[in-house]
GROMACS .gro file of C-alpha atoms in nm:
model
  332
    1ARG     CA    1   3.891   7.799   6.785
    2TYR     CA    2   4.215   8.004   6.764
    3ARG     CA    3   4.463   7.709   6.920
    4GLU     CA    4   4.746   7.756   6.663
    5VAL     CA    5   4.706   8.138   6.697
    6LEU     CA    6   4.789   8.016   7.072
    7PRO     CA    7   5.092   7.963   7.318
    8ILE     CA    8   4.972   7.556   7.350
    9ALA     CA    9   5.151   7.270   7.279
   10SER     CA   10   5.134   6.981   6.966
   11GLY     CA   11   4.872   6.726   7.204
   12VAL     CA   12   4.846   6.932   7.482
   13LEU     CA   13   4.437   6.950   7.596
   14PRO     CA   14   4.345   7.297   7.725
   15VAL     CA   15   4.185   7.421   7.995
   16THR     CA   16   3.819   7.500   7.908
   17LEU     CA   17   3.504   7.559   8.068
   18GLY     CA   18   3.337   7.758   7.648
   19GLU     CA   19   3.530   8.032   7.690
   20GLY     CA   20   3.562   8.305   7.355
   21PHE     CA   21   3.289   8.361   7.054
   22THR     CA   22   3.113   8.562   7.280
   23PRO     CA   23   2.845   8.744   7.141
   24LEU     CA   24   2.861   9.080   6.926
   25ILE     CA   25   2.513   9.203   6.941
   26ARG     CA   26   2.393   9.471   6.777
   27ALA     CA   27   2.188   9.829   6.931
   28HIS     CA   28   1.959   9.877   6.768
   29ARG     CA   29   1.753  10.079   7.112
   30LEU     CA   30   2.055  10.240   7.151
   31GLU     CA   31   2.168  10.377   6.806
   32LYS     CA   32   1.840  10.491   6.839
   33LYS     CA   33   1.828  10.725   7.141
   34LEU     CA   34   2.277  10.834   7.079
   35GLY     CA   35   2.168  10.906   6.744
   36ILE     CA   36   2.425  10.674   6.612
   37ARG     CA   37   2.412  10.435   6.284
   38THR     CA   38   2.584  10.107   6.361
   39LEU     CA   39   2.656  10.021   6.724
   40TYR     CA   40   2.745   9.710   6.858
   41VAL     CA   41   2.876   9.544   7.201
   42LYS     CA   42   3.088   9.266   7.237
   43ASP     CA   43   2.961   9.098   7.567
   44GLU     CA   44   3.204   8.939   7.802
   45SER     CA   45   2.984   8.858   8.085
   46LEU     CA   46   2.896   8.517   7.905
   47ASN     CA   47   3.210   8.406   7.927
   48PRO     CA   48   3.197   8.137   8.232
   49THR     CA   49   3.277   8.311   8.601
   50ASN     CA   50   3.047   8.583   8.391
   51SER     CA   51   3.314   8.788   8.254
   52PHE     CA   52   3.628   8.900   7.965
   53LYS     CA   53   3.909   8.756   8.224
   54ALA     CA   54   3.810   8.342   8.173
   55ARG     CA   55   4.025   8.371   7.819
   56GLY     CA   56   4.326   8.484   7.978
   57LEU     CA   57   4.321   8.229   8.295
   58SER     CA   58   4.238   7.978   8.024
   59VAL     CA   59   4.540   7.976   7.851
   60ALA     CA   60   4.759   8.088   8.141
   61VAL     CA   61   4.612   7.763   8.385
   62THR     CA   62   4.619   7.549   8.020
   63ARG     CA   63   5.025   7.654   8.038
   64ALA     CA   64   5.099   7.615   8.357
   65ARG     CA   65   5.024   7.275   8.391
   66ASP     CA   66   5.188   7.151   8.108
   67LEU     CA   67   5.515   7.335   8.263
   68GLY     CA   68   5.412   7.085   8.573
   69ALA     CA   69   5.235   7.431   8.815
   70VAL     CA   70   5.108   7.271   9.120
   71THR     CA   71   4.981   7.606   9.290
   72LEU     CA   72   4.869   7.919   9.067
   73SER     CA   73   4.810   8.245   9.270
   74VAL     CA   74   4.678   8.599   9.181
   75PRO     CA   75   4.599   8.888   9.365
   76SER     CA   76   4.230   9.081   9.226
   77ALA     CA   77   3.954   9.290   9.207
   78GLY     CA   78   3.680   9.039   9.204
   79ASN     CA   79   3.685   8.881   8.820
   80ALA     CA   80   4.041   8.733   8.695
   81ALA     CA   81   3.932   8.604   9.151
   82ASN     CA   82   3.751   8.409   9.016
   83ALA     CA   83   3.823   8.292   8.724
   84LEU     CA   84   4.159   8.146   8.814
   85ALA     CA   85   3.962   7.948   9.100
   86ALA     CA   86   3.802   7.779   8.832
   87TYR     CA   87   4.028   7.724   8.625
   88ALA     CA   88   4.276   7.542   8.883
   89ALA     CA   89   3.973   7.322   8.925
   90GLN     CA   90   3.905   7.199   8.670
   91ALA     CA   91   4.322   7.132   8.654
   92GLY     CA   92   4.328   7.043   8.945
   93LEU     CA   93   4.547   7.242   9.081
   94THR     CA   94   4.551   7.418   9.387
   95ALA     CA   95   4.450   7.822   9.295
   96GLU     CA   96   4.551   8.106   9.605
   97VAL     CA   97   4.362   8.451   9.522
   98PHE     CA   98   4.465   8.727   9.750
   99MET     CA   99   4.166   9.050   9.685
  100PRO     CA  100   4.123   9.348   9.912
  101ARG     CA  101   3.892   9.300  10.250
  102ASP     CA  102   3.630   9.530  10.087
  103VAL     CA  103   3.600   9.376   9.796
  104LYS     CA  104   3.226   9.271   9.708
  105LYS     CA  105   3.114   8.853   9.882
  106PRO     CA  106   2.997   8.714   9.542
  107PHE     CA  107   3.366   8.767   9.403
  108ILE     CA  108   3.425   8.585   9.705
  109LYS     CA  109   3.181   8.322   9.750
  110GLU     CA  110   3.253   8.276   9.405
  111CYS     CA  111   3.613   8.176   9.475
  112GLU     CA  112   3.483   7.947   9.748
  113LEU     CA  113   3.271   7.801   9.557
  114TYR     CA  114   3.582   7.647   9.284
  115GLY     CA  115   3.765   7.584   9.658
  116ALA     CA  116   4.075   7.818   9.585
  117ASN     CA  117   4.225   7.907   9.942
  118ILE     CA  118   4.150   8.303   9.966
  119THR     CA  119   4.356   8.577  10.139
  120LEU     CA  120   4.182   8.898  10.174
  121VAL     CA  121   4.376   9.206  10.221
  122ASP     CA  122   4.422   9.565  10.408
  123GLY     CA  123   4.407   9.781  10.066
  124LEU     CA  124   4.384   9.786   9.733
  125ILE     CA  125   4.469   9.510   9.431
  126THR     CA  126   4.839   9.703   9.459
  127ASP     CA  127   4.847   9.598   9.831
  128ALA     CA  128   4.716   9.198   9.708
  129GLY     CA  129   4.942   9.191   9.498
  130ARG     CA  130   5.262   9.286   9.720
  131VAL     CA  131   5.119   8.985  10.019
  132ALA     CA  132   5.019   8.730   9.729
  133ALA     CA  133   5.451   8.804   9.626
  134GLU     CA  134   5.558   8.772   9.994
  135ARG     CA  135   5.339   8.406   9.983
  136GLY     CA  136   5.370   8.318   9.718
  137ARG     CA  137   5.763   8.379   9.590
  138PRO     CA  138   5.973   8.153   9.853
  139ALA     CA  139   5.655   7.844   9.855
  140GLY     CA  140   5.760   7.842   9.474
  141TRP     CA  141   5.413   7.963   9.344
  142TYR     CA  142   5.324   7.990   8.956
  143ASP     CA  143   5.254   8.397   8.955
  144VAL     CA  144   4.913   8.458   8.672
  145SER     CA  145   4.907   8.775   8.805
  146THR     CA  146   4.857   9.074   8.507
  147LEU     CA  147   5.118   9.132   8.302
  148ARG     CA  148   5.365   8.822   8.553
  149GLU     CA  149   5.347   8.600   8.254
  150PRO     CA  150   5.307   8.597   7.939
  151TYR     CA  151   4.998   8.348   7.862
  152ARG     CA  152   4.687   8.569   7.987
  153ILE     CA  153   4.753   8.831   7.757
  154GLU     CA  154   4.715   8.571   7.451
  155GLY     CA  155   4.372   8.512   7.586
  156LYS     CA  156   4.236   8.823   7.643
  157LYS     CA  157   4.358   8.939   7.236
  158THR     CA  158   4.083   8.643   7.045
  159MET     CA  159   3.855   8.927   7.159
  160ALA     CA  160   4.000   9.010   6.834
  161TYR     CA  161   4.008   8.815   6.642
  162GLU     CA  162   3.669   8.705   6.727
  163LEU     CA  163   3.541   9.058   6.638
  164ALA     CA  164   3.738   9.056   6.375
  165GLU     CA  165   3.592   8.711   6.241
  166GLN     CA  166   3.180   8.783   6.421
  167LEU     CA  167   3.209   9.174   6.140
  168ASN     CA  168   3.312   8.961   5.821
  169TRP     CA  169   3.672   9.058   5.834
  170THR     CA  170   3.612   9.382   5.825
  171LEU     CA  171   3.731   9.695   6.152
  172PRO     CA  172   3.541   9.909   6.318
  173ASP     CA  173   3.590  10.292   6.379
  174TRP     CA  174   3.612  10.274   6.743
  175ILE     CA  175   3.657  10.022   7.021
  176VAL     CA  176   3.575  10.124   7.350
  177TYR     CA  177   3.683   9.934   7.659
  178PRO     CA  178   3.693   9.972   8.039
  179THR     CA  179   4.121  10.004   8.166
  180GLY     CA  180   4.231   9.858   8.497
  181GLY     CA  181   4.534   9.661   8.437
  182GLY     CA  182   4.466   9.694   7.992
  183THR     CA  183   4.572   9.326   7.863
  184GLY     CA  184   4.260   9.360   7.725
  185ILE     CA  185   4.367   9.690   7.506
  186ILE     CA  186   4.734   9.555   7.496
  187GLY     CA  187   4.602   9.192   7.374
  188MET     CA  188   4.377   9.335   7.140
  189TRP     CA  189   4.597   9.532   6.897
  190LYS     CA  190   4.864   9.249   6.931
  191ALA     CA  191   4.602   9.070   6.743
  192PHE     CA  192   4.585   9.384   6.576
  193ASP     CA  193   4.897   9.309   6.402
  194GLU     CA  194   4.915   8.982   6.362
  195LEU     CA  195   4.632   8.893   6.162
  196GLU     CA  196   4.782   9.187   5.915
  197GLN     CA  197   5.049   8.941   5.899
  198LEU     CA  198   4.804   8.616   5.855
  199GLY     CA  199   4.618   8.799   5.586
  200TRP     CA  200   4.343   8.753   5.713
  201ILE     CA  201   4.248   9.157   5.740
  202THR     CA  202   4.445   9.460   5.502
  203SER     CA  203   4.752   9.658   5.607
  204ASN     CA  204   4.529   9.950   5.375
  205GLN     CA  205   4.317   9.815   5.643
  206ARG     CA  206   4.261  10.202   5.890
  207ARG     CA  207   4.281   9.994   6.252
  208PRO     CA  208   3.985  10.086   6.490
  209ARG     CA  209   4.022  10.380   6.740
  210LEU     CA  210   4.089  10.241   7.146
  211VAL     CA  211   3.916  10.433   7.390
  212SER     CA  212   4.031  10.362   7.783
  213VAL     CA  213   3.791  10.396   8.009
  214GLN     CA  214   3.770  10.484   8.350
  215ALA     CA  215   3.695  10.613   8.621
  216ALA     CA  216   3.656  10.954   8.780
  217GLY     CA  217   3.769  10.841   9.100
  218CYS     CA  218   4.143  10.578   9.016
  219ALA     CA  219   4.265  10.737   8.597
  220PRO     CA  220   4.609  10.638   8.577
  221ILE     CA  221   4.570  10.610   8.214
  222VAL     CA  222   4.370  10.938   8.104
  223ARG     CA  223   4.600  11.157   8.331
  224ALA     CA  224   4.927  11.016   8.246
  225PHE     CA  225   4.755  11.023   7.800
  226GLU     CA  226   4.661  11.339   7.904
  227SER     CA  227   5.023  11.504   8.035
  228GLY     CA  228   5.184  11.350   7.763
  229GLU     CA  229   5.341  11.092   7.990
  230ASP     CA  230   5.501  10.782   7.896
  231ARG     CA  231   5.429  10.612   8.213
  232ALA     CA  232   5.127  10.650   8.457
  233GLY     CA  233   5.278  10.657   8.781
  234THR     CA  234   5.015  10.579   9.066
  235TRP     CA  235   4.647  10.722   9.136
  236ALA     CA  236   4.690  10.879   9.492
  237ASN     CA  237   4.299  10.764   9.684
  238PRO     CA  238   4.144  10.528   9.435
  239HIS     CA  239   3.797  10.564   9.500
  240THR     CA  240   3.546  10.370   9.236
  241VAL     CA  241   3.164  10.100   9.251
  242ALA     CA  242   3.360   9.941   8.943
  243ASP     CA  243   3.611   9.702   9.150
  244GLY     CA  244   3.816   9.605   8.773
  245LEU     CA  245   3.852  10.006   8.748
  246ARG     CA  246   4.035  10.086   9.067
  247VAL     CA  247   4.383   9.961   8.935
  248PRO     CA  248   4.609  10.213   9.048
  249ALA     CA  249   4.895  10.168   8.893
  250ALA     CA  250   4.889   9.903   8.571
  251ILE     CA  251   5.235   9.709   8.534
  252GLY     CA  252   5.215   9.777   8.193
  253ASP     CA  253   5.159  10.115   8.135
  254PHE     CA  254   5.302  10.167   7.941
  255LEU     CA  255   5.168   9.950   7.680
  256ILE     CA  256   4.802  10.037   7.718
  257LEU     CA  257   4.930  10.450   7.639
  258GLN     CA  258   5.134  10.316   7.266
  259ALA     CA  259   4.881  10.153   7.151
  260LEU     CA  260   4.612  10.437   7.242
  261ARG     CA  261   4.879  10.644   7.044
  262ASP     CA  262   4.905  10.459   6.764
  263SER     CA  263   4.581  10.425   6.730
  264ARG     CA  264   4.536  10.716   6.774
  265GLY     CA  265   4.240  10.675   6.983
  266LEU     CA  266   4.207  10.849   7.373
  267ALA     CA  267   4.125  10.720   7.708
  268ILE     CA  268   3.817  10.903   7.878
  269ALA     CA  269   3.715  10.866   8.281
  270ILE     CA  270   3.337  10.821   8.410
  271PRO     CA  271   3.189  10.988   8.682
  272ASP     CA  272   3.028  10.655   8.947
  273ASP     CA  273   2.667  10.755   8.875
  274GLN     CA  274   2.691  10.753   8.511
  275MET     CA  275   2.809  10.396   8.553
  276VAL     CA  276   2.556  10.282   8.717
  277ALA     CA  277   2.300  10.456   8.544
  278ALA     CA  278   2.428  10.296   8.235
  279MET     CA  279   2.410   9.932   8.348
  280ARG     CA  280   2.011   9.990   8.388
  281GLU     CA  281   2.028  10.144   8.020
  282PHE     CA  282   2.171   9.911   7.914
  283GLY     CA  283   1.938   9.630   8.079
  284GLN     CA  284   1.591   9.834   8.024
  285LEU     CA  285   1.702   9.854   7.610
  286GLU     CA  286   1.855   9.617   7.514
  287GLY     CA  287   1.858   9.361   7.731
  288ILE     CA  288   2.231   9.328   7.847
  289SER     CA  289   2.404   9.284   8.172
  290ALA     CA  290   2.621   9.518   8.211
  291SER     CA  291   2.916   9.566   8.491
  292PRO     CA  292   2.950   9.972   8.561
  293GLU     CA  293   3.242   9.843   8.368
  294GLY     CA  294   3.066   9.836   8.081
  295GLY     CA  295   2.841  10.089   8.139
  296ALA     CA  296   3.056  10.337   8.177
  297THR     CA  297   3.191  10.247   7.726
  298LEU     CA  298   2.869  10.337   7.715
  299CYS     CA  299   2.847  10.701   7.934
  300ALA     CA  300   3.154  10.724   7.741
  301LEU     CA  301   3.061  10.721   7.397
  302ARG     CA  302   2.850  10.970   7.465
  303THR     CA  303   3.016  11.243   7.572
  304LEU     CA  304   3.275  11.116   7.284
  305LEU     CA  305   2.882  11.198   7.049
  306THR     CA  306   2.848  11.564   7.200
  307GLN     CA  307   3.261  11.648   7.173
  308ASP     CA  308   3.214  11.580   6.785
  309ILE     CA  309   3.551  11.259   6.851
  310ILE     CA  310   3.338  11.024   6.744
  311SER     CA  311   3.092  11.050   6.435
  312PRO     CA  312   2.724  10.881   6.345
  313THR     CA  313   2.849  10.774   6.057
  314ASP     CA  314   3.113  10.577   6.270
  315VAL     CA  315   3.071  10.135   6.342
  316VAL     CA  316   3.136  10.138   6.745
  317VAL     CA  317   3.175   9.839   6.948
  318LEU     CA  318   3.198   9.895   7.308
  319PHE     CA  319   3.337   9.598   7.527
  320ASN     CA  320   3.096   9.446   7.834
  321THR     CA  321   3.348   9.330   8.038
  322GLY     CA  322   3.122   9.141   8.270
  323GLY     CA  323   2.810   9.132   8.404
  324ALA     CA  324   2.560   9.348   8.634
  325LEU     CA  325   2.511   8.989   8.904
  326LYS     CA  326   2.753   9.087   9.107
  327TYR     CA  327   2.724   9.409   9.118
  328LEU     CA  328   2.361   9.432   9.157
  329GLU     CA  329   2.378   9.602   9.541
  330LEU     CA  330   2.495   9.897   9.311
  331ILE     CA  331   2.111   9.924   9.152
  332ASP     CA  332   1.943   9.866   9.465
   0.00000   0.00000   0.00000
């Protein structure tokens, strides 16, 4: 849909599984419960492989194939591995995925389904990244890990293009977004610049204020934002049931923090039990299949409304970045 603003050469066929243009759902029952006038949920769970990762991997795999890559490699908490495996399969390329050994089983099984080579690593996603680099660099594998190449972020920026289009070229007051590696926030902030340059939004339109939501047990961006730091450093002993938020160090931390501050936004941490309760709330009130990462955004909204930071008259968009199906064990 947005090919002209993506880094795909003329005549190149994209590697696509139908990703993008996910629904922007008006959450009427949650509006009533929370006492907010206008609340939307951008439901990324309806992308291929059940998460927003499909956007970035579609563009990254398209470019990798066009550049002559044969084997693609990614360290992942789960969803990126599934997306790479699927898009590499369609492109006829080999996928090497590296995940923490304790990753939830549905992530492993889905990679197997698409024929990826799977390596489980003791430790966290940062350890998976180290092992992937040690094996892949001498072998000449194409590294598609977060912000190690410039194309995944280009796919992620389409979320902002869609949001503007679906709201008839207006922008919400707030975007509440779960943050691990942070390419979604960085990509959307880049897209708002492009939308203004294209004239699709006007320079006097106030851009959305961005809220970065992390887990209480792994919140390096929140800590850095609150302390006024430009870099987040590494979070010691990270723990959370939300695999996508268990990222102790983000390579693009300074870009995330810059976007938050430029947007007059903020960062907030949410306990695991509240995330899981919000998964049920999304399901029972709106029929939305939400991951714990998505659930965290609802918790953040409730807190910010209570603190009078978000006004009941504001227009708010929550991003549900993945579906509940890979996390069903959490609601047993």
